[in-house]
């Protein structure tokens, strides 16, 4: 088993969706930072991020197991380790359960029970509720299922405070509203793939023109929601300026989707949306710590 794991470590890493997990962990870190007025507590921060990251990786591995048949058909996913036979179902499930067990033990023993419970619920929400049921049940799959992916800032907040309040839920709302325009841009690009495996993504069930409208409307709503951290004094003017600039850029990309000749625009919008969330939360983090750094020099 150990020899196999070493030989196939890249395959095990791939099924954890490391790039996605890193983004989720980063939003959890920002949630932690905004939850406390000064510097972060070391133990809760380190083990909280590790636990959230491992649980997210476990959910991703379970997703690979459940989706392996459709992954083998879709062009975007046909080279994943399970369809290619590099790993089998038993190996992936064993790996996923191991990650989940370590994550839960770490969160319960070294962080707090609330964070462990919320993290486990998020794992079940994505790996089971979304992947098994919602993904194939409704074109609103990514809207409803997006709640699980929007949880990391709340988990980070809970890790360092032991509670969840309205500010944490505002961070959740930002990621929740961001998810549909982010994923639907990819779904437009891969519409034929989803149609081939009978997954009712919005571009498949309602067409690309309707999906473009939904992306644009959700992006408008996202821009409005991202102003609220400033309005409730959770963030300052630096964040507001960054949120408005990034929001204008996202709106531009969403508007460009209406150009039928811009065949590469859906993927451009998808890639930008990832950078958008990373930069938005990054600016939120900088805005939070700049006053503290300045006070050190006064």
Coordinates of C-alpha atoms in Angstrom, one line a residue:
X1 CA 0.0 0.0 0.0
X2 CA 2.7 2.4 1.0
X3 CA 4.8 1.6 -2.1
X4 CA 1.7 2.1 -4.3
X5 CA 1.0 5.5 -2.6
X6 CA 4.5 6.7 -3.3
X7 CA 4.4 5.6 -6.9
X8 CA 1.1 7.2 -7.5
X9 CA 1.4 10.3 -5.3
X10 CA 0.6 12.6 -8.3
X11 CA -2.6 10.8 -9.0
X12 CA -3.6 11.0 -5.3
X13 CA -2.8 14.7 -5.4
X14 CA -4.8 15.2 -8.5
X15 CA -8.0 13.7 -7.1
X16 CA -7.9 16.3 -4.3
X17 CA -8.3 19.1 -6.8
X18 CA -5.4 21.0 -5.2
X19 CA -5.9 24.3 -7.0
X20 CA -9.6 24.5 -5.9
X21 CA -8.7 23.5 -2.4
X22 CA -6.0 26.2 -2.2
X23 CA -8.6 28.9 -3.1
X24 CA -11.0 27.5 -0.6
X25 CA -8.3 27.5 2.1
X26 CA -7.3 31.1 1.2
X27 CA -10.9 32.3 1.7
X28 CA -11.0 30.4 5.0
X29 CA -7.8 32.3 6.0
X30 CA -9.4 35.6 5.2
X31 CA -12.4 34.6 7.2
X32 CA -10.1 34.0 10.2
X33 CA -8.3 37.3 9.8
X34 CA -11.5 39.4 9.6
X35 CA -12.9 37.5 12.7
X36 CA -10.2 38.9 15.1
X37 CA -9.2 42.5 15.6
X38 CA -5.5 41.8 15.9
X39 CA -3.2 39.0 14.9
X40 CA -4.4 35.4 14.4
X41 CA -4.0 32.8 17.1
X42 CA -1.3 30.3 16.0
X43 CA -2.8 26.9 16.9
X44 CA -6.4 27.6 15.7
X45 CA -5.1 29.1 12.4
X46 CA -2.6 26.4 11.5
X47 CA -4.7 23.4 12.4
X48 CA -7.9 25.1 11.3
X49 CA -6.5 25.6 7.8
X50 CA -5.0 22.1 7.7
X51 CA -8.3 20.6 8.8
X52 CA -10.4 22.6 6.3
X53 CA -8.0 21.8 3.5
X54 CA -7.9 18.1 4.2
X55 CA -11.7 17.9 4.5
X56 CA -12.0 19.7 1.2
X57 CA -9.5 17.3 -0.4
X58 CA -11.5 14.4 1.0
X59 CA -14.7 15.8 -0.6
X60 CA -12.9 16.2 -3.9
X61 CA -11.7 12.6 -3.9
X62 CA -15.2 11.3 -3.2
X63 CA -16.4 13.5 -6.1
X64 CA -13.9 11.8 -8.4
X65 CA -15.2 8.4 -7.3
X66 CA -18.9 9.2 -7.8
X67 CA -18.3 10.9 -11.1
X68 CA -15.8 8.4 -12.6
X69 CA -18.3 7.1 -15.3
X70 CA -19.2 10.5 -16.6
X71 CA -15.6 11.7 -16.3
X72 CA -14.6 8.9 -18.7
X73 CA -17.0 10.3 -21.3
X74 CA -16.4 14.0 -20.9
X75 CA -13.5 15.4 -22.8
X76 CA -12.6 17.8 -19.9
X77 CA -12.2 15.0 -17.4
X78 CA -11.3 11.9 -19.4
X79 CA -7.7 12.0 -18.3
X80 CA -8.4 12.0 -14.6
X81 CA -6.8 9.1 -12.6
X82 CA -9.9 7.0 -12.2
X83 CA -11.0 7.0 -15.9
X84 CA -7.4 6.3 -16.9
X85 CA -7.1 3.4 -14.5
X86 CA -4.2 4.9 -12.5
X87 CA -6.3 4.5 -9.3
X88 CA -9.3 2.4 -8.5
X89 CA -12.5 3.1 -6.5
X90 CA -11.2 1.3 -3.3
X91 CA -7.9 3.2 -3.3
X92 CA -9.7 6.5 -3.7
X93 CA -12.3 5.9 -1.1
X94 CA -9.7 4.7 1.4
X95 CA -7.6 7.8 0.7
X96 CA -10.7 10.0 1.1
X97 CA -11.8 8.5 4.4
X98 CA -8.2 8.8 5.7
X99 CA -8.1 12.5 4.9
X100 CA -11.6 13.0 6.4
X101 CA -10.6 11.1 9.6
X102 CA -7.4 13.2 10.0
X103 CA -9.3 16.4 9.3
X104 CA -12.1 15.7 11.8
X105 CA -9.7 14.6 14.6
X106 CA -7.5 17.7 14.0
X107 CA -10.5 20.1 14.1
X108 CA -12.1 18.5 17.2
X109 CA -8.9 18.1 19.3
X110 CA -6.9 21.2 18.2
X111 CA -9.5 23.8 17.0
X112 CA -13.1 23.4 18.2
X113 CA -16.2 21.2 17.8
X114 CA -18.3 23.8 16.0
X115 CA -15.7 24.0 13.2
X116 CA -15.5 20.3 12.9
X117 CA -19.3 19.9 12.7
X118 CA -19.6 22.6 10.1
X119 CA -16.7 21.3 8.1
X120 CA -18.2 17.8 8.1
X121 CA -21.6 19.1 7.0
X122 CA -19.9 21.0 4.1
X123 CA -18.1 17.8 3.1
X124 CA -21.3 15.9 3.0
X125 CA -23.1 18.7 1.2
X126 CA -20.6 18.7 -1.7
X127 CA -19.5 15.1 -1.9
X128 CA -23.0 13.5 -1.4
X129 CA -25.9 16.0 -1.6
X130 CA -24.5 17.9 -4.6
X131 CA -22.5 15.2 -6.5
X132 CA -25.0 12.3 -6.0
X133 CA -28.3 14.2 -6.2
X134 CA -28.4 17.9 -7.1
X135 CA -25.9 17.7 -10.0
X136 CA -28.2 15.4 -11.9
X137 CA -31.6 16.5 -10.5
X138 CA -31.9 20.2 -11.5
X139 CA -30.3 23.0 -13.6
X140 CA -30.1 24.9 -10.3
X141 CA -27.6 22.4 -9.1
X142 CA -24.7 24.8 -8.9
X143 CA -26.8 27.4 -7.2
X144 CA -28.0 25.2 -4.4
X145 CA -24.9 23.1 -4.2
X146 CA -22.8 26.2 -4.1
X147 CA -23.6 26.6 -0.4
X148 CA -21.0 23.9 0.4
X149 CA -18.3 25.6 -1.5
X150 CA -19.1 29.0 0.1
X151 CA -18.6 27.7 3.6
X152 CA -14.7 28.0 4.0
X153 CA -14.8 31.7 5.2
X154 CA -17.4 30.7 7.8
X155 CA -15.3 27.7 8.8
X156 CA -12.3 30.0 9.2
X157 CA -14.3 32.4 11.3
X158 CA -15.6 29.7 13.5
X159 CA -12.1 28.2 14.0
X160 CA -10.7 31.3 15.7
X161 CA -13.9 32.6 17.4
X162 CA -15.9 29.4 18.2
X163 CA -19.0 31.1 16.8
X164 CA -20.7 32.2 13.5
X165 CA -22.1 35.7 13.2
X166 CA -23.6 38.0 10.5
X167 CA -20.2 39.1 9.3
X168 CA -19.2 35.5 8.7
X169 CA -22.4 34.9 6.8
X170 CA -21.7 38.0 4.6
X171 CA -18.5 36.4 3.5
X172 CA -20.4 33.2 2.8
X173 CA -22.9 35.2 0.7
X174 CA -20.2 36.7 -1.5
X175 CA -18.8 33.3 -2.4
X176 CA -22.3 31.8 -2.8
X177 CA -23.4 34.5 -5.3
X178 CA -20.0 34.3 -7.1
X179 CA -20.4 30.5 -7.7
X180 CA -23.1 30.5 -10.4
X181 CA -21.5 33.0 -12.8
X182 CA -18.2 31.4 -12.2
X183 CA -19.3 27.9 -13.0
X184 CA -21.9 28.7 -15.7
X185 CA -19.2 30.3 -17.8
X186 CA -17.4 26.9 -17.8
X187 CA -20.7 25.2 -18.4
X188 CA -21.2 27.3 -21.6
X189 CA -17.8 26.3 -22.8
X190 CA -18.4 22.6 -22.0
X191 CA -22.1 22.5 -22.9
X192 CA -21.8 19.6 -25.3
X193 CA -19.9 17.6 -22.7
X194 CA -22.6 18.0 -20.1
X195 CA -25.3 17.3 -22.7
X196 CA -23.5 14.0 -23.7
X197 CA -23.7 12.7 -20.1
X198 CA -27.2 14.0 -19.4
X199 CA -26.2 16.4 -16.6
X200 CA -28.8 19.2 -16.6
X201 CA -26.5 22.2 -16.5
X202 CA -28.2 25.5 -17.3
X203 CA -26.8 25.9 -20.8
X204 CA -28.0 22.4 -21.6
X205 CA -31.6 22.8 -20.3
X206 CA -32.3 26.5 -21.0
X207 CA -29.8 27.3 -23.7
X208 CA -26.7 29.5 -23.9
X209 CA -28.5 32.9 -24.4
X210 CA -30.6 32.4 -21.2
X211 CA -27.4 31.3 -19.3
X212 CA -25.6 34.5 -20.5
X213 CA -28.4 36.6 -19.0
X214 CA -28.3 34.7 -15.7
X215 CA -24.5 35.2 -15.5
X216 CA -24.8 38.9 -16.1
X217 CA -27.6 39.3 -13.5
X218 CA -25.8 37.3 -10.9
X219 CA -22.7 39.4 -11.6
X220 CA -24.6 42.6 -10.9
X221 CA -25.9 41.1 -7.7
X222 CA -22.4 40.1 -6.8
X223 CA -21.1 43.6 -7.3
X224 CA -23.8 44.9 -5.0
X225 CA -23.2 42.3 -2.3
X226 CA -19.4 43.0 -2.3
X227 CA -20.1 46.6 -1.3
X228 CA -21.7 45.5 2.0
X229 CA -18.4 44.7 3.9
X230 CA -17.6 48.4 3.6
X231 CA -21.2 49.5 4.5
X232 CA -21.2 47.5 7.7
X233 CA -17.6 48.7 8.5
X234 CA -16.1 45.2 8.3
X235 CA -13.7 46.6 5.6
X236 CA -12.4 50.0 4.7
X237 CA -12.0 52.3 1.7
X238 CA -9.1 50.3 0.2
X239 CA -11.3 47.2 0.0
X240 CA -14.2 49.2 -1.4
X241 CA -12.1 50.6 -4.2
X242 CA -10.7 47.2 -5.1
X243 CA -14.2 45.6 -5.0
X244 CA -15.6 48.2 -7.3
X245 CA -12.7 47.9 -9.8
X246 CA -12.9 44.1 -9.8
X247 CA -16.7 44.2 -10.0
X248 CA -16.5 46.4 -13.1
X249 CA -14.0 44.0 -14.7
X250 CA -16.3 41.0 -14.0
X251 CA -19.2 42.9 -15.5
X252 CA -17.2 43.6 -18.6
X253 CA -16.4 39.9 -19.0
X254 CA -20.0 38.9 -18.4
X255 CA -21.2 41.4 -21.0
X256 CA -18.7 40.1 -23.5
X257 CA -20.4 36.7 -23.3
X258 CA -23.2 38.2 -25.4
X259 CA -20.8 38.5 -28.4
X260 CA -21.4 35.3 -30.4
X261 CA -18.1 35.8 -32.3
X262 CA -16.1 35.7 -29.0
X263 CA -15.9 31.9 -28.9
X264 CA -13.1 32.0 -26.3
X265 CA -15.0 34.4 -23.9
X266 CA -16.6 31.7 -21.7
X267 CA -13.3 30.3 -20.7
X268 CA -11.8 33.8 -20.3
X269 CA -14.7 34.6 -18.0
X270 CA -14.2 31.4 -16.1
X271 CA -10.5 32.0 -15.6
X272 CA -11.1 35.7 -14.6
X273 CA -13.7 34.7 -12.1
X274 CA -11.1 32.6 -10.2
X275 CA -8.7 35.5 -10.2
X276 CA -11.5 37.8 -9.2
X277 CA -12.3 35.9 -6.0
X278 CA -8.6 35.5 -5.1
X279 CA -8.0 39.2 -5.6
X280 CA -11.2 40.3 -3.8
X281 CA -10.4 38.3 -0.7
X282 CA -6.7 39.3 -1.0
X283 CA -7.6 43.0 -1.0
X284 CA -10.0 42.3 2.0
X285 CA -7.0 40.8 3.8
X286 CA -4.7 43.7 3.0
X287 CA -7.3 46.2 4.0
X288 CA -7.7 44.5 7.4
X289 CA -4.0 44.5 8.2
X290 CA -2.8 47.8 6.8
X291 CA -4.1 49.9 9.7
X292 CA -2.4 47.4 12.2
X293 CA 0.9 47.6 10.4
X294 CA 0.7 51.4 10.3
X295 CA 0.1 51.5 14.0
X296 CA 3.3 49.6 14.6
X297 CA 5.3 52.4 13.0
X298 CA 3.5 55.2 14.9

